[in-house]
XYZ file of N, CA and C in Angstrom:
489
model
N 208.957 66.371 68.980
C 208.259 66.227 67.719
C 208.067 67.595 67.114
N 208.741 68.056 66.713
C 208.502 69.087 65.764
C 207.706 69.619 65.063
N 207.850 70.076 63.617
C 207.387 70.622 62.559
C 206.707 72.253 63.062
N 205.856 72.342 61.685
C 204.729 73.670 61.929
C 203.821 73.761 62.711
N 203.531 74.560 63.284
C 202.560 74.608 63.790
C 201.510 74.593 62.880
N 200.122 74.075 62.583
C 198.605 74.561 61.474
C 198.895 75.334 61.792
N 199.003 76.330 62.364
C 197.948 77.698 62.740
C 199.171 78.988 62.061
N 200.057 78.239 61.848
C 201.142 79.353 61.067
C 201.256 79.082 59.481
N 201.056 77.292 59.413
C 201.052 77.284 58.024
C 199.677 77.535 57.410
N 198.772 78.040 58.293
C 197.605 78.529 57.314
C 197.814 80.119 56.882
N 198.806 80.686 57.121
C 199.300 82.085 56.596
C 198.737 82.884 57.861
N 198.744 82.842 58.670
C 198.549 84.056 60.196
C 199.714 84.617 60.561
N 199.970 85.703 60.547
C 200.696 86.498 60.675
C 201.372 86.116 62.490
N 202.566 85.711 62.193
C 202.846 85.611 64.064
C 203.254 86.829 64.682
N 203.752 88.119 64.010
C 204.049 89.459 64.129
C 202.908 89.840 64.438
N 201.495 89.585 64.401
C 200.404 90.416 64.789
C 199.418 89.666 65.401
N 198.483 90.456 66.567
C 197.708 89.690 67.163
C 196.710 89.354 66.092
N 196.465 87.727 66.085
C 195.339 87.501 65.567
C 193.922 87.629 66.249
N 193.022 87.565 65.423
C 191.725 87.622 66.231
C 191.628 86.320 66.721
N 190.281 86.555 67.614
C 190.268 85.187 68.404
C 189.241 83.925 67.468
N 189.701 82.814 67.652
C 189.082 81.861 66.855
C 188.300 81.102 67.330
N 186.668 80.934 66.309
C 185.924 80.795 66.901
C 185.851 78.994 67.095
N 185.006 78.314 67.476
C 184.650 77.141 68.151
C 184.970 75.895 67.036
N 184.553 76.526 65.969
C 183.779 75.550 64.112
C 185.496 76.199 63.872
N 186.458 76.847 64.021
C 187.512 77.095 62.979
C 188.567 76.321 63.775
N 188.710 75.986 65.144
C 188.826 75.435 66.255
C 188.940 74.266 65.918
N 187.591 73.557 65.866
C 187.172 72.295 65.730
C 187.815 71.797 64.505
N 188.015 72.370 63.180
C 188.545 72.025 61.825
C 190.031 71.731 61.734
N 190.842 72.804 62.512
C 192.149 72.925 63.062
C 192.746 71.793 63.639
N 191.394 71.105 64.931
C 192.361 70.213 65.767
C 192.043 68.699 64.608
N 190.984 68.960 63.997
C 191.025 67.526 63.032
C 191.645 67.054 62.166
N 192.420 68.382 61.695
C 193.204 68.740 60.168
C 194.731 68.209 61.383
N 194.894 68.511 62.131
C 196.095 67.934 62.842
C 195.782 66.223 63.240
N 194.960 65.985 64.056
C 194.314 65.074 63.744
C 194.891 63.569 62.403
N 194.398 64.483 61.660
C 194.347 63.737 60.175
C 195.631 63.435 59.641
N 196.660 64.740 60.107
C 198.276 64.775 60.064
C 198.704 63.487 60.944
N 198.451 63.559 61.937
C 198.837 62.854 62.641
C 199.525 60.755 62.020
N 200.500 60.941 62.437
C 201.015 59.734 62.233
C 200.556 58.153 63.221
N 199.417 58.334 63.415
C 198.517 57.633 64.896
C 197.611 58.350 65.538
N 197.046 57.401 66.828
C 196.947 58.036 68.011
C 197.945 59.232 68.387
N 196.997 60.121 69.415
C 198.100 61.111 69.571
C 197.461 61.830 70.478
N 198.469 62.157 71.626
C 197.809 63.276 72.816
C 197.412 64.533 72.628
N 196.786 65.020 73.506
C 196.542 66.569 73.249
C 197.583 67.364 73.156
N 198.861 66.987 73.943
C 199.682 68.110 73.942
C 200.104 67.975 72.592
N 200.272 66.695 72.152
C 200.711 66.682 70.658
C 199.926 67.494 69.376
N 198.715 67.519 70.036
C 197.766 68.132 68.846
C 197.889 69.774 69.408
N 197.963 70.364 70.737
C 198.483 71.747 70.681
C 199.761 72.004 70.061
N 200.977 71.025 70.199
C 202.176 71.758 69.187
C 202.094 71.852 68.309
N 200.885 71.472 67.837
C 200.729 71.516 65.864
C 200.305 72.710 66.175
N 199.240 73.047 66.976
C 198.414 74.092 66.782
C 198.604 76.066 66.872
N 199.752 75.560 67.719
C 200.527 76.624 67.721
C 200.757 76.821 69.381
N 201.866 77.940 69.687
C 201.812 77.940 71.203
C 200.887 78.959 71.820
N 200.402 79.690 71.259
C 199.307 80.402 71.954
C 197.702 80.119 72.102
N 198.002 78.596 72.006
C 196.667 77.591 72.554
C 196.701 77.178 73.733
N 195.924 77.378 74.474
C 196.034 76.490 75.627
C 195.960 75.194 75.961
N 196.122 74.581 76.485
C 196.241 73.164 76.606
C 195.013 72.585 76.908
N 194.456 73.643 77.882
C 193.195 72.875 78.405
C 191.801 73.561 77.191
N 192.169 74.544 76.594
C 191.099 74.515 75.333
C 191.463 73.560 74.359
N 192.581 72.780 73.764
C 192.828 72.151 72.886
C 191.773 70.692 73.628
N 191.908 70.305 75.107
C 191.112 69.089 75.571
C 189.844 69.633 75.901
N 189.167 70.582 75.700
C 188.147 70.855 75.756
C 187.342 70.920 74.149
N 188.144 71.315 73.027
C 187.730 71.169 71.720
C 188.079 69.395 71.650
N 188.983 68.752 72.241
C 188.920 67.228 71.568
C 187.871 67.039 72.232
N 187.331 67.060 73.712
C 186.186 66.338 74.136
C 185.004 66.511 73.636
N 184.646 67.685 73.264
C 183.159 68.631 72.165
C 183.261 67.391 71.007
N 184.243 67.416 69.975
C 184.640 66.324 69.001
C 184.238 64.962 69.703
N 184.731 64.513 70.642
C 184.189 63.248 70.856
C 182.870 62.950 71.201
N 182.398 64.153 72.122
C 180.467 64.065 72.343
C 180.657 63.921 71.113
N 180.327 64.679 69.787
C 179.941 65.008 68.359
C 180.045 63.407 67.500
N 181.126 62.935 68.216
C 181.583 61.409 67.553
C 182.154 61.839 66.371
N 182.925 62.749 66.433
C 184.069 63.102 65.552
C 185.347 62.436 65.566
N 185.577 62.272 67.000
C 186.826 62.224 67.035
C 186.736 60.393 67.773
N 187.878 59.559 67.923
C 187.689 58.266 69.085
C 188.777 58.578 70.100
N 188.874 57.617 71.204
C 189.458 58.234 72.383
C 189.778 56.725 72.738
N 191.494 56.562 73.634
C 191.491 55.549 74.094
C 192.488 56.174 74.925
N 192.688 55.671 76.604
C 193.326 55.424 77.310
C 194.735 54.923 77.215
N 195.209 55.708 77.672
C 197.027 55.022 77.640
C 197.532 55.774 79.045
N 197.589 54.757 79.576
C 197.978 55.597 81.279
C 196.993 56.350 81.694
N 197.483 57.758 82.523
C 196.691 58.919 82.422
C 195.835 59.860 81.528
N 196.632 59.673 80.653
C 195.759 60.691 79.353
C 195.059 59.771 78.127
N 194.671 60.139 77.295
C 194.022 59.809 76.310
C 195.217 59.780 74.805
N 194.721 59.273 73.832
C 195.070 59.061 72.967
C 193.756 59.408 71.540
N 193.865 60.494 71.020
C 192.816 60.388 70.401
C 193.004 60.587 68.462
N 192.356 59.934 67.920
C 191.813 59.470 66.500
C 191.047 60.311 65.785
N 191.273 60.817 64.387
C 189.909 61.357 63.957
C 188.831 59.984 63.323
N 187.894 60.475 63.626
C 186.739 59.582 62.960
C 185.583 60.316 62.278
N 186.147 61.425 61.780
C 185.479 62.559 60.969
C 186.291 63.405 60.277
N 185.955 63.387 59.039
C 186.761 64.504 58.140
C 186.304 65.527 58.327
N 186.549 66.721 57.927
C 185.436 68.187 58.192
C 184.487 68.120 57.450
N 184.032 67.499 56.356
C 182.845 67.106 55.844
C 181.946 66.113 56.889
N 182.706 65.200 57.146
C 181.577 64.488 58.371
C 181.374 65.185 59.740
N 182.197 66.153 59.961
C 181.831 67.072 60.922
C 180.866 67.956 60.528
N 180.829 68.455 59.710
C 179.771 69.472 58.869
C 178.050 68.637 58.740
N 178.542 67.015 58.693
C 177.274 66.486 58.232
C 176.209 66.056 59.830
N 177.744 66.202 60.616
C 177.293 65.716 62.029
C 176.563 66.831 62.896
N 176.916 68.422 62.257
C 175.941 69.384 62.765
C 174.826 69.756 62.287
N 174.711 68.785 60.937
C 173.561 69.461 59.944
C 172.522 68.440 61.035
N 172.970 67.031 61.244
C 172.028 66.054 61.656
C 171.518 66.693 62.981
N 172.276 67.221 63.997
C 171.965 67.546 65.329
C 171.220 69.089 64.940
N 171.190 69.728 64.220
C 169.931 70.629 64.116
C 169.011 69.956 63.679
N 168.634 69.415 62.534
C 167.938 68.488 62.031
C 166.815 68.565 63.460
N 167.786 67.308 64.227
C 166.936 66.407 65.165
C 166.512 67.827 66.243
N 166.906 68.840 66.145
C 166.723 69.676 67.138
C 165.530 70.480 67.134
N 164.909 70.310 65.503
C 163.790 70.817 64.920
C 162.600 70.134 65.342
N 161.214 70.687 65.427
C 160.206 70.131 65.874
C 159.536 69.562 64.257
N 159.408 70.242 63.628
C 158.794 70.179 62.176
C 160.271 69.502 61.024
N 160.564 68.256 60.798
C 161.290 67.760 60.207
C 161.619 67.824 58.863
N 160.158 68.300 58.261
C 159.527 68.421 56.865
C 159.830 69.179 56.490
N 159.178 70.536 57.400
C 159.662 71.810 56.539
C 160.726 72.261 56.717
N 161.881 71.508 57.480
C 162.764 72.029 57.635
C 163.886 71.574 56.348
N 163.420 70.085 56.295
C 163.971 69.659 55.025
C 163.682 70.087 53.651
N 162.276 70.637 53.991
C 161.523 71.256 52.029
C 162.007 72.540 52.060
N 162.889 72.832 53.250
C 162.976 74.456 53.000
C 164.642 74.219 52.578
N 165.141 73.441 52.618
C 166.302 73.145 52.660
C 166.770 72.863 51.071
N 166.060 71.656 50.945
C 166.308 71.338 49.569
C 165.617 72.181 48.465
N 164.526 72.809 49.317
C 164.564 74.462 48.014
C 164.916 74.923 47.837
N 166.083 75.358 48.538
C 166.982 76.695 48.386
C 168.264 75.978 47.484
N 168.530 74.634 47.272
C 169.658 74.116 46.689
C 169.785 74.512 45.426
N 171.120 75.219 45.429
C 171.546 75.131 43.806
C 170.887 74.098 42.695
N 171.214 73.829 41.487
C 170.455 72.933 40.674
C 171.784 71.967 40.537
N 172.920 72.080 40.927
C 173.890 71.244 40.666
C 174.034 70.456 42.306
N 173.568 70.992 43.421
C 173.946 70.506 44.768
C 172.096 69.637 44.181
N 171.084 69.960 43.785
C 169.718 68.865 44.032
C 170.133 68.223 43.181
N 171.107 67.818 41.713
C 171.267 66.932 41.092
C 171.941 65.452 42.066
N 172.721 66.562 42.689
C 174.175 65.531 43.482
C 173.610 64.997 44.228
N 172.283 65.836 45.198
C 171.320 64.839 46.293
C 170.912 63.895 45.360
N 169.873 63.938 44.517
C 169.187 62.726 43.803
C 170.225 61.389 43.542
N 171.365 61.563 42.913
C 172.546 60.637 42.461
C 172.466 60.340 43.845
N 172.764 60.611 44.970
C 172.896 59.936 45.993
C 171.772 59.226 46.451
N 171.088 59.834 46.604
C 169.831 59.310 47.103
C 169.666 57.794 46.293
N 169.491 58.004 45.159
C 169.480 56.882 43.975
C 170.334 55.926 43.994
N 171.423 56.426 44.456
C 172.513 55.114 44.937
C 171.777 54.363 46.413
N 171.879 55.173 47.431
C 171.416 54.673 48.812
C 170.302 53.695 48.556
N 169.255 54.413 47.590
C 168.258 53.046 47.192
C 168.604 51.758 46.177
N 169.228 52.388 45.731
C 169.801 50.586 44.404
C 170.737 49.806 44.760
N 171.391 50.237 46.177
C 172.799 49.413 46.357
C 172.803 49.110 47.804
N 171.544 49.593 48.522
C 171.692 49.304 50.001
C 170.019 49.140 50.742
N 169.446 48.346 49.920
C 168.056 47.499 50.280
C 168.266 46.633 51.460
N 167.159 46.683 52.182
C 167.098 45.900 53.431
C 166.700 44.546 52.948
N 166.576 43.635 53.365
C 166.226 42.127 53.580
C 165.260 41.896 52.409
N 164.152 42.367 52.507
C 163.063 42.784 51.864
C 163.051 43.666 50.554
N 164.213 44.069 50.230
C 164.343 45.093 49.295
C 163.612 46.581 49.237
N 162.709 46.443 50.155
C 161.995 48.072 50.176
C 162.569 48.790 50.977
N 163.091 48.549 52.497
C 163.463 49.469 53.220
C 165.009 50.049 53.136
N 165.479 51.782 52.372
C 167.078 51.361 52.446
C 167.800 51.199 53.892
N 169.126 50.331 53.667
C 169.815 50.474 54.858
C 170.674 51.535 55.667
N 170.385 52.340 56.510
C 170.908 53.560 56.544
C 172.503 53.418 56.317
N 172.747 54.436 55.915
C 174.527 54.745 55.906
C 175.339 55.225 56.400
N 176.490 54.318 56.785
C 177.476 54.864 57.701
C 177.390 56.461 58.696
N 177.214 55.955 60.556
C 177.106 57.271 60.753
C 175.668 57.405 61.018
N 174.761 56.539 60.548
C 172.838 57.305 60.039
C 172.957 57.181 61.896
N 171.909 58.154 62.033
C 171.274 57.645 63.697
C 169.620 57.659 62.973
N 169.010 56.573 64.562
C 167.978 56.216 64.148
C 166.915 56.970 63.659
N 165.994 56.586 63.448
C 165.053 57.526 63.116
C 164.382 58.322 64.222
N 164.108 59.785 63.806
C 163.980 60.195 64.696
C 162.198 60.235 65.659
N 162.480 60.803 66.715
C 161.377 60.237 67.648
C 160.129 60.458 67.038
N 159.844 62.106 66.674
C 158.987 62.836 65.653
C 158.128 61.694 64.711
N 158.770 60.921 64.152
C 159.106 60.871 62.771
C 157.529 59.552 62.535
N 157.431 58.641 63.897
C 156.667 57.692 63.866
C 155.574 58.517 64.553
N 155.245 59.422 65.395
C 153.867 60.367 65.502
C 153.736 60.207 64.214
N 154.238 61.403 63.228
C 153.842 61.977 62.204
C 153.384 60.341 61.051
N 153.371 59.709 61.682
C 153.376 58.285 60.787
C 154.364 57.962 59.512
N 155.168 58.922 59.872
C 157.256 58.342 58.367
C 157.960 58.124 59.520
């Protein structure tokens, strides 16, 4: 199976050592192959995209990180795996915002400090969303919204603090 390697068609010089790449440029790399991908597809398949100066066993060590994360899905075929993206790099991005999030003791200020600092065009785009999530995805009852694709539950914090 042929083609490019990512890691050459993103313009890296193969005449010169590149620097080493970190974990998050890693992680984007094997999804963007991933996403190429014509199916399921093994690791070794996702290192020949990646180039040959990957190792094999870091390429299954970045798919397994992705699958804790629930980035990626995984199925059995013989010995090895077969694995799926189930995250674009935006839902990867949204999947680390959530796991700091939950990693925070103070939920509030982590969120009022958050959405203060937003541009005036990124707090417009929250509200439109937000405003959708409430007019188009009411619970039973119509007051509670239904979380969206991806939501994890509420967090533990969240019923102390009485929200």
């Amino acid at each position: 199976m042929g083609g490019t390697p990512l890691g050459k068609s993103l313009g890296q010089n193969p005449g010169r050592e590149r620097p080493r790449r970190g974990q998050g440029q890693l992680e984007a790399q094997v999804l963007a192959a991933l996403h190429h991908a014509p199916g399921p597809v093994t690791a070794a398949w996702v290192q020949e995209r990646l180039g040959d100066d990957l190792a094999y066993t870091t390429v299954m060590t970045i798919l397994s990180r992705l699958h804790t994360k629930g980035a990626v899905g995984r199925e059995r075929a013989g010995r090895a795996y077969l694995w799926t993206p189930a995250a674009d790099e935006a839902g990867l991005a949204a999947l680390r915002m959530r796991r700091v999030l939950d990693g925070e003791p103070d939920r509030d200020a982590v969120l009022t400090s958050f959405v203060s600092a937003l541009s005036a065009h990124d707090e417009q785009l929250l509200r439109s969303l937000l405003d959708r999530v409430e007019d188009g995805a009411g619970g039973a009852d119509g007051d509670e919204p239904v979380p969206g694709p991806g939501a994890r539950p509420e967090h533990p914090s969240d019923e102390a603090r009485g929200g």
